[in-house]
Coordinates of C-alpha atoms in Angstrom, one line a residue:
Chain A
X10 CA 148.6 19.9 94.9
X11 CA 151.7 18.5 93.0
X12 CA 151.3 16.3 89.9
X13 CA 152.2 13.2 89.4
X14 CA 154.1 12.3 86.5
X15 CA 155.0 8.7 84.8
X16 CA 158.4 7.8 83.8
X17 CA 160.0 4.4 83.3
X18 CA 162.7 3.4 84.9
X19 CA 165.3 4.7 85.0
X20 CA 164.7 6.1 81.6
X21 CA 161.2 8.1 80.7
X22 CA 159.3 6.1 77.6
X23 CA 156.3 8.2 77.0
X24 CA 156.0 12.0 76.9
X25 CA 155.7 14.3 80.7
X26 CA 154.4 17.2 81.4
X27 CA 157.2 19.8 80.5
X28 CA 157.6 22.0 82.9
X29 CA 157.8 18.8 85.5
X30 CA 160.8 17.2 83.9
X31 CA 164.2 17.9 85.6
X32 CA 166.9 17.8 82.1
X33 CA 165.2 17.3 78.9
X34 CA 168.1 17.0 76.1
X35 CA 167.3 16.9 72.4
X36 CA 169.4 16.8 69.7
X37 CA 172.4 19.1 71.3
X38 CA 175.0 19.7 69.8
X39 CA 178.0 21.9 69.7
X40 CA 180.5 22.4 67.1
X41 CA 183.8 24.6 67.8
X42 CA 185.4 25.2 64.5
X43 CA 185.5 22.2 62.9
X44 CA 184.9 19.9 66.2
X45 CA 181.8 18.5 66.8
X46 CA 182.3 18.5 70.8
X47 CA 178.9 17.3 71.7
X48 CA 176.9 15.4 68.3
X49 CA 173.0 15.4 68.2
X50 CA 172.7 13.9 71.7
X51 CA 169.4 13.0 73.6
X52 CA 168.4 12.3 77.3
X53 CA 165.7 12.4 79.4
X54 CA 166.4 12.6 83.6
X55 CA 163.9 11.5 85.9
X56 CA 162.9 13.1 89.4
X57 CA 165.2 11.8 91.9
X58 CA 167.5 9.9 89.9
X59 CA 171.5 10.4 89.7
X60 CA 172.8 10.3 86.0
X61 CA 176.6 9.7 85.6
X62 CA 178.3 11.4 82.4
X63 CA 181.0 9.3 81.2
X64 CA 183.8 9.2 79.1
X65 CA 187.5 10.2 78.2
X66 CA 188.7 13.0 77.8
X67 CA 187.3 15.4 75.2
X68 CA 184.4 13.1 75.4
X69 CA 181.8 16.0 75.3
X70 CA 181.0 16.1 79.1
X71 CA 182.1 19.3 80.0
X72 CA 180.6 20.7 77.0
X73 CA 176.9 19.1 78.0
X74 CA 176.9 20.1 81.6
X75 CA 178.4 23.7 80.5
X76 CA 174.9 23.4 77.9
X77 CA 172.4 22.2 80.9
X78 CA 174.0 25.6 82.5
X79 CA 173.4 27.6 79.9
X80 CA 177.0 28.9 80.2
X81 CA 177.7 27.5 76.4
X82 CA 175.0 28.1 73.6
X83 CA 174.1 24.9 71.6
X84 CA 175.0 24.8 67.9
X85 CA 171.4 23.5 67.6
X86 CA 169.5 21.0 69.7
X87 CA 168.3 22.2 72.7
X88 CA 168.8 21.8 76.5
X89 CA 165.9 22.6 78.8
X90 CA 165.9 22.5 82.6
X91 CA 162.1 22.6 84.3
X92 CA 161.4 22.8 80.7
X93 CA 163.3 26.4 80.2
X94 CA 165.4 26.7 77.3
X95 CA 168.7 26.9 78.6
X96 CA 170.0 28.9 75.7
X97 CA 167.1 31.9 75.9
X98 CA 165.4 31.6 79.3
X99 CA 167.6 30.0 81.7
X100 CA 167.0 33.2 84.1
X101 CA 164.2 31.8 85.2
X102 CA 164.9 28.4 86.3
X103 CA 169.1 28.8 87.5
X104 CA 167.4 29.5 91.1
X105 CA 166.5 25.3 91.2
X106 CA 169.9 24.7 89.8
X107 CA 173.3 24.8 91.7
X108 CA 176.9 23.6 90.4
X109 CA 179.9 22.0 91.7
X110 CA 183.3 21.8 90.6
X111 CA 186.7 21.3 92.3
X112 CA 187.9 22.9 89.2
X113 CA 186.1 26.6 89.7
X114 CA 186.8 28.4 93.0
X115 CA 184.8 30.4 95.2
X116 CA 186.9 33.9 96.2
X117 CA 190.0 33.1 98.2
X118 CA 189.8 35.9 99.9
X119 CA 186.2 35.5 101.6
X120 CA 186.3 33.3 104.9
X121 CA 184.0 30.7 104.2
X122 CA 181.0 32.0 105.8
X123 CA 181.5 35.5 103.5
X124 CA 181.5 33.2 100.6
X125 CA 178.1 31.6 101.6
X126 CA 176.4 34.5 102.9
X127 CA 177.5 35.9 99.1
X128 CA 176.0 33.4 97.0
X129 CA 172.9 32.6 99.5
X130 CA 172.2 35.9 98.3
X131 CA 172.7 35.6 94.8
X132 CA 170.2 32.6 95.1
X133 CA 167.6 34.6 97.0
X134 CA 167.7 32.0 100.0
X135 CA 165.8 33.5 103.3
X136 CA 167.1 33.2 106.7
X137 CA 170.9 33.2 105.6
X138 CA 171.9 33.3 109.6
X139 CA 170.0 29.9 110.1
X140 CA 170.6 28.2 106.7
X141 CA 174.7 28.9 107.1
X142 CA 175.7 27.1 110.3
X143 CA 173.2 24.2 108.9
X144 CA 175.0 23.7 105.7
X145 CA 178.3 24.2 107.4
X146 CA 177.2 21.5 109.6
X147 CA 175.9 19.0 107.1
X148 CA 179.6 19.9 105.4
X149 CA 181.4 19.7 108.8
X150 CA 182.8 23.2 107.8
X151 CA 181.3 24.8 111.1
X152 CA 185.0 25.0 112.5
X153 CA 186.1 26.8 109.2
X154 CA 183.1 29.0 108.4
X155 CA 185.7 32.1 109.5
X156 CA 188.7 31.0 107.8
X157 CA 189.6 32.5 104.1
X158 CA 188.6 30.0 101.5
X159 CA 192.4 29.8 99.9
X160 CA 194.0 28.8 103.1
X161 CA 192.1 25.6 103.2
X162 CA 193.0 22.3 102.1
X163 CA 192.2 20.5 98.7
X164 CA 189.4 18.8 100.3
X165 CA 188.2 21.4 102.7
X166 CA 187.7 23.6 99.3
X167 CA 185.7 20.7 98.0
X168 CA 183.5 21.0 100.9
X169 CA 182.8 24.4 100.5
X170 CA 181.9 24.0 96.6
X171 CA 179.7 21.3 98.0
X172 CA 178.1 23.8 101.0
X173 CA 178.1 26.1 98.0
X174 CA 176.1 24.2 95.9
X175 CA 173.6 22.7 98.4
X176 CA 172.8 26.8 99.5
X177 CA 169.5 26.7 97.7
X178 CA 169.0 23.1 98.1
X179 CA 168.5 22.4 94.2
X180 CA 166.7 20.3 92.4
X181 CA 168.9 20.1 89.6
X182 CA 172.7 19.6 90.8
X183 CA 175.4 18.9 88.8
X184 CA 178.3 17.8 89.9
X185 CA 181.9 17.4 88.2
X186 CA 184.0 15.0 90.0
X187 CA 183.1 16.0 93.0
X188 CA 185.4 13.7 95.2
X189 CA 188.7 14.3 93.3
X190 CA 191.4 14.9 95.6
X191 CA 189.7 14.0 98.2
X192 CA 191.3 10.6 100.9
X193 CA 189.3 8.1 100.3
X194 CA 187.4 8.5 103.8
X195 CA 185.9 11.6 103.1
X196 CA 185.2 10.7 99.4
X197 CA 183.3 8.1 100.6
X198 CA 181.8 10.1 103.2
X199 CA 180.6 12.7 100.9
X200 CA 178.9 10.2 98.1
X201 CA 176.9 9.4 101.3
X202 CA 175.7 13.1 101.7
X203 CA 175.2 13.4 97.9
X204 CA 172.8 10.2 98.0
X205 CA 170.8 11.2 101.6
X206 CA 170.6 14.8 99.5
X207 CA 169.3 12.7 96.1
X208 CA 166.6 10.6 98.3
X209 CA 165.5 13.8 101.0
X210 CA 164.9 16.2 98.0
X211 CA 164.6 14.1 95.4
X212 CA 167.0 16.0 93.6
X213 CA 168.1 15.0 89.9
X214 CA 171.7 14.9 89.6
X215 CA 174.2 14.7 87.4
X216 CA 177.8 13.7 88.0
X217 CA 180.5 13.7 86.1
X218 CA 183.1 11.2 87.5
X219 CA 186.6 9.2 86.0
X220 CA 185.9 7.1 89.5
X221 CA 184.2 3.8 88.3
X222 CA 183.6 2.9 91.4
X223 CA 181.8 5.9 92.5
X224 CA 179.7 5.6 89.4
X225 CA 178.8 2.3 90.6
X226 CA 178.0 3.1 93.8
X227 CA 175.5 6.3 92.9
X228 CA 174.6 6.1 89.6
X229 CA 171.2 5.2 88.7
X230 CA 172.1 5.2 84.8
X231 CA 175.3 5.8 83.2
X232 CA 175.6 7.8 79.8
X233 CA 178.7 6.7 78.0
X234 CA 180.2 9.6 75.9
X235 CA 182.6 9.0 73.1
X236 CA 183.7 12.1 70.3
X237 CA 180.6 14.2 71.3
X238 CA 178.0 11.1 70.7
X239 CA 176.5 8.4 73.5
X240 CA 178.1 5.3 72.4
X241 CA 175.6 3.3 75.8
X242 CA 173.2 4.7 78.1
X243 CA 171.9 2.0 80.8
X244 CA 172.3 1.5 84.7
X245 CA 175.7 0.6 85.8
X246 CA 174.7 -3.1 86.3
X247 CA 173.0 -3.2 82.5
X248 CA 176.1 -2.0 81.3
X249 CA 178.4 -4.8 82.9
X250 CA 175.7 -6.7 82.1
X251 CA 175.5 -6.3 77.9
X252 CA 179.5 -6.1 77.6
X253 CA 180.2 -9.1 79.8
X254 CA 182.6 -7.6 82.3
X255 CA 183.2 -7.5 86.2
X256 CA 182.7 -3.8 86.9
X257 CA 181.9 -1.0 85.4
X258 CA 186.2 0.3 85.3
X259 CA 186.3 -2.9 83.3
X260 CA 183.4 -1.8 80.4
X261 CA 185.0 1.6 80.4
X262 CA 188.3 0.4 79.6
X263 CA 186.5 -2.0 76.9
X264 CA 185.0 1.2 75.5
X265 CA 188.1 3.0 75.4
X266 CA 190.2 0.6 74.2
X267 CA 187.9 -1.1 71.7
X268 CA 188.3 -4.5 73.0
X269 CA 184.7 -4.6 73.8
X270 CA 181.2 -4.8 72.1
X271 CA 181.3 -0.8 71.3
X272 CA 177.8 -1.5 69.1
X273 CA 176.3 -2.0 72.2
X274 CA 173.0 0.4 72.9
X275 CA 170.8 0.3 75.6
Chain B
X11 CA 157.1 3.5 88.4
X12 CA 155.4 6.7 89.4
X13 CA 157.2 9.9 90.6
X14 CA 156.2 13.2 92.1
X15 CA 157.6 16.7 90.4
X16 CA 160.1 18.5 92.5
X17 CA 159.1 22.0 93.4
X18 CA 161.5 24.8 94.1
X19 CA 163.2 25.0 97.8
X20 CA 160.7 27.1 100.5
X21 CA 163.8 28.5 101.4
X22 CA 164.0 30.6 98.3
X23 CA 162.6 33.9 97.9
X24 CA 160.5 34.5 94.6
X25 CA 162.4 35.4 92.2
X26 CA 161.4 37.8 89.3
X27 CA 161.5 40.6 91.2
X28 CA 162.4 43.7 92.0
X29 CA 163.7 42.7 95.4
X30 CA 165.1 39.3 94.3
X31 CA 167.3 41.8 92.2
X32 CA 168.1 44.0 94.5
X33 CA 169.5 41.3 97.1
X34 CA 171.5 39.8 94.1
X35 CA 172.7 43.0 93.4
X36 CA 173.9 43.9 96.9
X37 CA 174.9 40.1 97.2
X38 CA 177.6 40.5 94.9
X39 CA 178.6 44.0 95.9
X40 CA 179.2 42.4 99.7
X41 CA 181.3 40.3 97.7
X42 CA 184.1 43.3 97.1
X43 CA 183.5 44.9 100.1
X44 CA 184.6 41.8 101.9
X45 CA 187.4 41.8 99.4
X46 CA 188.4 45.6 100.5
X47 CA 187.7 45.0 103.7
X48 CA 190.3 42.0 103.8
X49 CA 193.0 43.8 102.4
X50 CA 194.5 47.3 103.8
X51 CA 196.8 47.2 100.9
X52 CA 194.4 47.4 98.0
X53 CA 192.2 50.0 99.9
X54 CA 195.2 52.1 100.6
X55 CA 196.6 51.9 96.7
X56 CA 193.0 53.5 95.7
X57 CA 194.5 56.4 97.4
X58 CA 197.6 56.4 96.5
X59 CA 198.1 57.4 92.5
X60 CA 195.3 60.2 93.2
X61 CA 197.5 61.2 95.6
X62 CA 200.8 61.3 93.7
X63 CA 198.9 62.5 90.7
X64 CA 197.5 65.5 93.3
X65 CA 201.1 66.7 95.1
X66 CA 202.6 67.0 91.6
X67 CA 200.5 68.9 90.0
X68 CA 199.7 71.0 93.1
X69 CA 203.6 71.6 93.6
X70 CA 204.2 72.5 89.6
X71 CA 201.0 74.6 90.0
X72 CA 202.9 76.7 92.9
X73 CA 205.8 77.0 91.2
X74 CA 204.2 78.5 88.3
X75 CA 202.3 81.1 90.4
X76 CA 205.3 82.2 91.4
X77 CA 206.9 82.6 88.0
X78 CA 204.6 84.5 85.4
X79 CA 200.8 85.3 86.3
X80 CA 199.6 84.3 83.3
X81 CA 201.3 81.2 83.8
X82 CA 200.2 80.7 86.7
X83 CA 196.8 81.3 85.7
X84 CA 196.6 78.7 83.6
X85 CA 198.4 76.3 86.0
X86 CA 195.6 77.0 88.4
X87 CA 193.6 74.9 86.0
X88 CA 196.1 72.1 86.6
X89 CA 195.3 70.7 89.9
X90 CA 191.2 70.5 88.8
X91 CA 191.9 68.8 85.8
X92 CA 194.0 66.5 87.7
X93 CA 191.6 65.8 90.0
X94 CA 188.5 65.4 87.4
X95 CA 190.7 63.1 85.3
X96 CA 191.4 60.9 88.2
X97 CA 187.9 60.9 88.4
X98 CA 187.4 59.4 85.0
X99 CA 190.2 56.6 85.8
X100 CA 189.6 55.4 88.9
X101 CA 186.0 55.4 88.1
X102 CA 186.5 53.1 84.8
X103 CA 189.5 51.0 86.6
X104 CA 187.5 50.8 90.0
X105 CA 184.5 48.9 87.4
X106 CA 187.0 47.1 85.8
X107 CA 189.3 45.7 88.3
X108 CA 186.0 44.2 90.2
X109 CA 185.2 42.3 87.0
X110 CA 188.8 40.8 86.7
X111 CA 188.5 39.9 89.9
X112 CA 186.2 37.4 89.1
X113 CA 188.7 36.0 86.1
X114 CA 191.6 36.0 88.7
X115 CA 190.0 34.0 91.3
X116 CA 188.6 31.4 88.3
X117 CA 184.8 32.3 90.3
X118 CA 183.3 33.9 87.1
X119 CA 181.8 30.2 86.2
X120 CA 179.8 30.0 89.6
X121 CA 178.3 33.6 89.3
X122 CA 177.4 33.1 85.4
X123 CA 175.7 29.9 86.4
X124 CA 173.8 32.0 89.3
X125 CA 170.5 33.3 89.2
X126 CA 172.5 37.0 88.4
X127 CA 171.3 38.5 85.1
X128 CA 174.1 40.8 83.1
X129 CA 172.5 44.0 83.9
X130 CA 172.7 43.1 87.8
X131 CA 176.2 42.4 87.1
X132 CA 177.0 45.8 85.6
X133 CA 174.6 47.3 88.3
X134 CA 177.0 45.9 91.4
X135 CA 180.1 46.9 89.3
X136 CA 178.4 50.5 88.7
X137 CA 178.0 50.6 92.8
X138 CA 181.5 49.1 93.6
X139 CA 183.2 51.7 91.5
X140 CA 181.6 54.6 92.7
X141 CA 182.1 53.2 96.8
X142 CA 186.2 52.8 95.4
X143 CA 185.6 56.3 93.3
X144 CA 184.8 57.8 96.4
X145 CA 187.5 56.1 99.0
X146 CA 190.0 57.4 96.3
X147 CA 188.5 60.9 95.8
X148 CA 187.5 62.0 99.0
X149 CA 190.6 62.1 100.9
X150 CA 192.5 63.4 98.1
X151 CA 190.5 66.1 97.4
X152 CA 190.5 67.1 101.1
X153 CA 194.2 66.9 101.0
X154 CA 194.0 69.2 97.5
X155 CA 192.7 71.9 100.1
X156 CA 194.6 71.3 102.8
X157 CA 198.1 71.7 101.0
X158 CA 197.3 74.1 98.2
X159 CA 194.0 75.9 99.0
X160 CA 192.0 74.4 95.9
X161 CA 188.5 73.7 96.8
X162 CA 187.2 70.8 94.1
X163 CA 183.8 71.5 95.7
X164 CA 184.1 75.1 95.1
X165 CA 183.0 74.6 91.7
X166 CA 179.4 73.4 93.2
X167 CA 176.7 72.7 91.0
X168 CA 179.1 72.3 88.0
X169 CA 181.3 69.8 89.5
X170 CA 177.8 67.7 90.1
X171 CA 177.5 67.7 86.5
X172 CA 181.4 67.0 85.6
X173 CA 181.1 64.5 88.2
X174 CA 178.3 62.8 86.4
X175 CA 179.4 62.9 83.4
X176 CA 182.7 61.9 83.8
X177 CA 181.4 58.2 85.7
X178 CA 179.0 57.8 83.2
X179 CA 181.7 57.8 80.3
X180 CA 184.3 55.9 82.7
X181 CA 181.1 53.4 83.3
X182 CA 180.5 52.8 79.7
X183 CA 184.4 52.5 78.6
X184 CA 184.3 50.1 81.2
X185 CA 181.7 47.8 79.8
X186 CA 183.4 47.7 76.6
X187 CA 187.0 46.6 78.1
X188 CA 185.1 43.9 80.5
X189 CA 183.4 42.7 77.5
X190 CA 186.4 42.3 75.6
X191 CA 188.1 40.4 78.6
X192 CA 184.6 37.8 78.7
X193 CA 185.2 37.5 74.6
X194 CA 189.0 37.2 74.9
X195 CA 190.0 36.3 78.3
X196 CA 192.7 36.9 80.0
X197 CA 194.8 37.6 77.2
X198 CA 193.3 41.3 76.9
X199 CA 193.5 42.3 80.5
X200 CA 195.6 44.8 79.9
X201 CA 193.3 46.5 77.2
X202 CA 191.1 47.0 80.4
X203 CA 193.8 48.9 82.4
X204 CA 195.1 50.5 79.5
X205 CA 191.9 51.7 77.5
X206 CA 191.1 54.6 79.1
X207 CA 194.4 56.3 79.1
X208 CA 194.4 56.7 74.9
X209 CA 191.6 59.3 76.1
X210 CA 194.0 61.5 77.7
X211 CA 195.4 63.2 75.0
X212 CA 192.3 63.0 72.6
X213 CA 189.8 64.7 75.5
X214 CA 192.3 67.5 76.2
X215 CA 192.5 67.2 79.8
X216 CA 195.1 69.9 80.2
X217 CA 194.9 72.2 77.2
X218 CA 192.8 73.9 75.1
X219 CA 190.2 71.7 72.2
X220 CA 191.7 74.3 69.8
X221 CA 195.3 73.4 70.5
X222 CA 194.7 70.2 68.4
X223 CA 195.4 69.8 64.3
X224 CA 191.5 70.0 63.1
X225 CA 190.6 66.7 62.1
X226 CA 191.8 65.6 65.6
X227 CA 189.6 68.4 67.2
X228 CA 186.1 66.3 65.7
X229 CA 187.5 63.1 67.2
X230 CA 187.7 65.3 70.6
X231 CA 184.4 66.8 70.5
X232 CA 182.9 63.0 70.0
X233 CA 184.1 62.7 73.6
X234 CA 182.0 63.7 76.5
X235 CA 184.8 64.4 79.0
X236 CA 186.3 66.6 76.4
X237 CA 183.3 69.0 77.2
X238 CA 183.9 68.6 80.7
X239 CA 187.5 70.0 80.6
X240 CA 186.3 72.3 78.5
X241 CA 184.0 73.9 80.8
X242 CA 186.4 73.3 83.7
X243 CA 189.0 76.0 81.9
X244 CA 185.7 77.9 81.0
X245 CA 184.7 78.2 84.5
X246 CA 188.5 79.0 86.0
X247 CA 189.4 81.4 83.6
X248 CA 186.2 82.8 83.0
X249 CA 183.4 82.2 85.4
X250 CA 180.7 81.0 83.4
X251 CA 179.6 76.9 83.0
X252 CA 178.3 76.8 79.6
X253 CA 175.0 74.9 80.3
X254 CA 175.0 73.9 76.7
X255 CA 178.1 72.1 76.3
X256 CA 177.3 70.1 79.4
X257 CA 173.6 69.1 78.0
X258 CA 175.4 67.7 74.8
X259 CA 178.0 65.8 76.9
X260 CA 175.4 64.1 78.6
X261 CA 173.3 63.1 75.0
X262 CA 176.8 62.2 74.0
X263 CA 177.5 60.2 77.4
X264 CA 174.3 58.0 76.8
X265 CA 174.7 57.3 74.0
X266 CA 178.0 56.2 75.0
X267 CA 176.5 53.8 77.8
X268 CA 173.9 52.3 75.7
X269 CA 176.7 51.5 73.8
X270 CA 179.1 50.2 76.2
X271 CA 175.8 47.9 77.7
X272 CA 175.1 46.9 73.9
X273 CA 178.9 45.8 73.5
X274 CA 179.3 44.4 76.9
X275 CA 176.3 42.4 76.5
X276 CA 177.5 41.1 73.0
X277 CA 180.5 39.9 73.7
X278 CA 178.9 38.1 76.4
X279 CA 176.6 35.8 74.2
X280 CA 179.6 35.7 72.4
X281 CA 181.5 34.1 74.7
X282 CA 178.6 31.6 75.4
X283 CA 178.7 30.3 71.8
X284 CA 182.7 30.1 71.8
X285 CA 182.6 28.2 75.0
X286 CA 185.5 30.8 76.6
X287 CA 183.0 31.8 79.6
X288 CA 183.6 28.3 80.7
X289 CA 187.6 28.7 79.9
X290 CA 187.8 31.7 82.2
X291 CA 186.1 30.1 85.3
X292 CA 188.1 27.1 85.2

């Protein structure tokens, strides 16, 4: 029998069980050189919930999801997932974990289905033959699953990244702009797929997004990152809330531009 | 508000163990196979440097035979030596090349992010250079018969043992080259393609240790396919495999791979504390 667990909303206030929280952050940070890329930062995520990362760039995003991965040691602090340390133990908790990126490819040369059957594997899922043509489905890729990944379109790669990162249906998935260069149609239809995936496996995720208006639209709490620190951390209508603006493209202007309350904290 | 933990997907297998590696490891091995498979080009240019390398030296070999005898006794060390060196470089590029596969095609982010531990990595690289090793090797060393009567084989149980120790060398030179392209990037592939050839001269491939100045013959003798051509010309010119230089090739030759897993798997937490495993997949 599962345990239950008591967070606030959308932010935990008093301590879980470990091992039962999604992304536990404390005091990460990285410095390259003499740049403090990520400074001392903390967050909780809560079962279920979809975080958005924001900021400009050099903001520290990439460097904190690249830390939840465990793909970039922490100067100190420490990043766990399922309570692993991401920087010693991540090998035992990267199964409940998948990525997505338009930025990083799958092979070119695999057709699509090679490319699935390839990392289904590397995430020990069962049944590859059935799981496949489902995900394809739930991607509309089933037409493509034989074509070679680099003859597809921009967004038809996006798809496959997605496919890709759904495979071992994780509870942890992180996702970095995951509807760039995509028409607004199928952006819109895949934010869709990424919330019915949030609510059917209650998946936490974490989104990194320069689309306000996606943010708006998914997020269950935004994280404001300025020069490696979190400058506001609320839910997007707290945030347009405490700086008086219309949207949430309007308070991240404010932030970047300094023409709003930047002392404001959640 | 009150939430229920998550709980890893049914439609995972468990995971720490020795079949969860095992599929991971031939997971990323179907990987280059499909990457073969798609492209009769790469499979055929496996073949083809052997090949070259093969006809020449089979061709100068003939002529020598039919110039002096002792000449041409030596040159009938040639076309094995040939053939065992290729042995060594295909091995070490055929590792190699796989890994910088993964740089090229900007996918080494996704598989470093995977449930795939370093030592399955190196495993699948070990088994995808010995499948190319042996597409390269086979029909080359059929053709080394077939157009000048030299049976590689005929060596038998000693070319086992060359065999073996010349992957095992070509295995661990590759680990250190790999792990200099995860530290560095892209900027030192060509330290993987080139690394292996500064043993050519320094492992005496095609002449005698004793042939070198004598503080170049200890760097040699540090080298365990230096004992391999060693008992190659041992075993042409005089029929005998010294058993003893082959036992200290393979001391020498782990050593060598502990070493080449030790360096590999450095600059690999090395390139997770300068952030350039991220640089490379993106």
């Amino acid at each position: 029998m599962q345990r239950r667990i008591e967070v606030a909303d959308p932010m935990p206030t008093r301590p879980i069980e470990r091992s039962s929280v999604p992304v536990a952050v404390e005091g990460l940070t990285k410095v390259y050189g003499t740049v403090r890329a990520v400074d001392g930062i903390s967050f909780v995520l809560a079962p279920g919930t979809i975080t958005a990362l924001l900021g400009g760039n050099g903001a520290g995003k990439t460097t904190t999801i690249s830390m939840l991965m465990g793909l970039v040691l922490p100067t100190s602090g420490v990043a766990r997932i399922f309570g692993a340390d991401m920087a010693r133990e991540r090998h035992t908790v990267l199964h409940r974990m998948n990525f997505e990126s338009p930025y990083v490819d799958v092979p070119m040369r695999l057709t699509v289905r090679q490319n699935l059957e390839v990392f289904g594997r590397l995430y020990g899922v069962r049944d590859l033959r059935d799981v496949i043509p489902a995900v394809a489905e739930r991607m509309r890729l089933t037409e493509l699953l034989d074509r070679p990944y680099g003859k597809l379109s921009a967004g038809q790669k996006t798809r496959v990244s997605l496919a890709k990162a759904l495979i071992n249906e994780p509870e942890v998935l992180l996702l970095d702009e995951p509807t760039a260069s995509l028409d607004p149609d199928t952006a819109d239809w895949i934010r869709g797929e990424i919330e019915a995936y949030r609510d059917a496996r209650r998946a936490t995720v974490v989104l990194a997004s320069h689309n306000m208006g996606e943010v708006e639209r998914l997020a269950d709490r935004v994280i404001m990152m300025e020069k490696g620190r979190i400058i506001a951390d609320d839910t997007p209508e707290g945030l347009i809330r405490s700086f008086g603006r219309a949207n949430l493209e309007e308070v991240f202007l404010a932030i970047a531009r300094r023409t709003g309350d930047v002392n404001a904290k959640p | 508000m009150t939430i229920e933990p998550s709980a890893p997907s049914a439609r995972l297998y468990p995971q720490a163990t020795p079949g969860a590696s095992a599929r991971r490891i031939w997971g990323l091995v179907l990987r280059y196979w499909y990457v073969m498979r798609s492209s009769w080009p790469r499979t055929a240019e496996l073949v083809y440097w052997p090949l070259v390398q093969m006809l020449t030296w089979g061709f100068l070999q003939n002529y020598l035979n039919n110039t002096t005898s002792v000449a041409g006794r030596a040159a009938g060390l040639f076309i094995g030596a040939v053939l065992l060196w290729d042995i060594l470089v295909r091995s070490q590029l055929g590792f190699a090349v796989a890994f910088l596969e993964e740089v090229w095609s900007r996918n080494l982010g996704h598989l470093m992010m995977s449930p795939l531990r370093p030592f399955e990595l190196v495993a699948a690289l070990v088994i995808v250079s010995f499948t190319k090793l042996s597409i390269a090797m086979v029909p080359v060393t059929i053709m080394a018969y077939w157009f000048f009567g030299y049976n590689l084989l005929g060596l038998g149980i000693a070319f086992a043992v060359f065999f073996a120790n010349l992957v095992f060398t070509s295995w661990a030179i590759a680990l250190v080259s790999t792990g200099v392209v995860l530290r560095w990037g892209l900027g030192a592939e060509s330290f993987a393609w080139l690394i292996v050839f500064a043993l050519l001269p320094l492992c005496c491939v095609y002449y005698p240790v004793a042939t070198l100045p004598v503080w170049l013959q200890a760097v040699a003798l540090a080298l365990p396919p230096t004992y391999v051509f060693e008992g190659l010309r041992a075993i042409v010119l005089n029929g005998v495999l010294d058993v003893k230089l082959m036992v200290e090739a393979f001391l020498l030759n782990i050593l060598y791979f502990a070493g080449g897993y030790a360096t590999f798997a450095y600059y690999l937490q090395s390139a997770r504390v300068n952030g350039t495993l991220v640089q490379m997949g993106e």
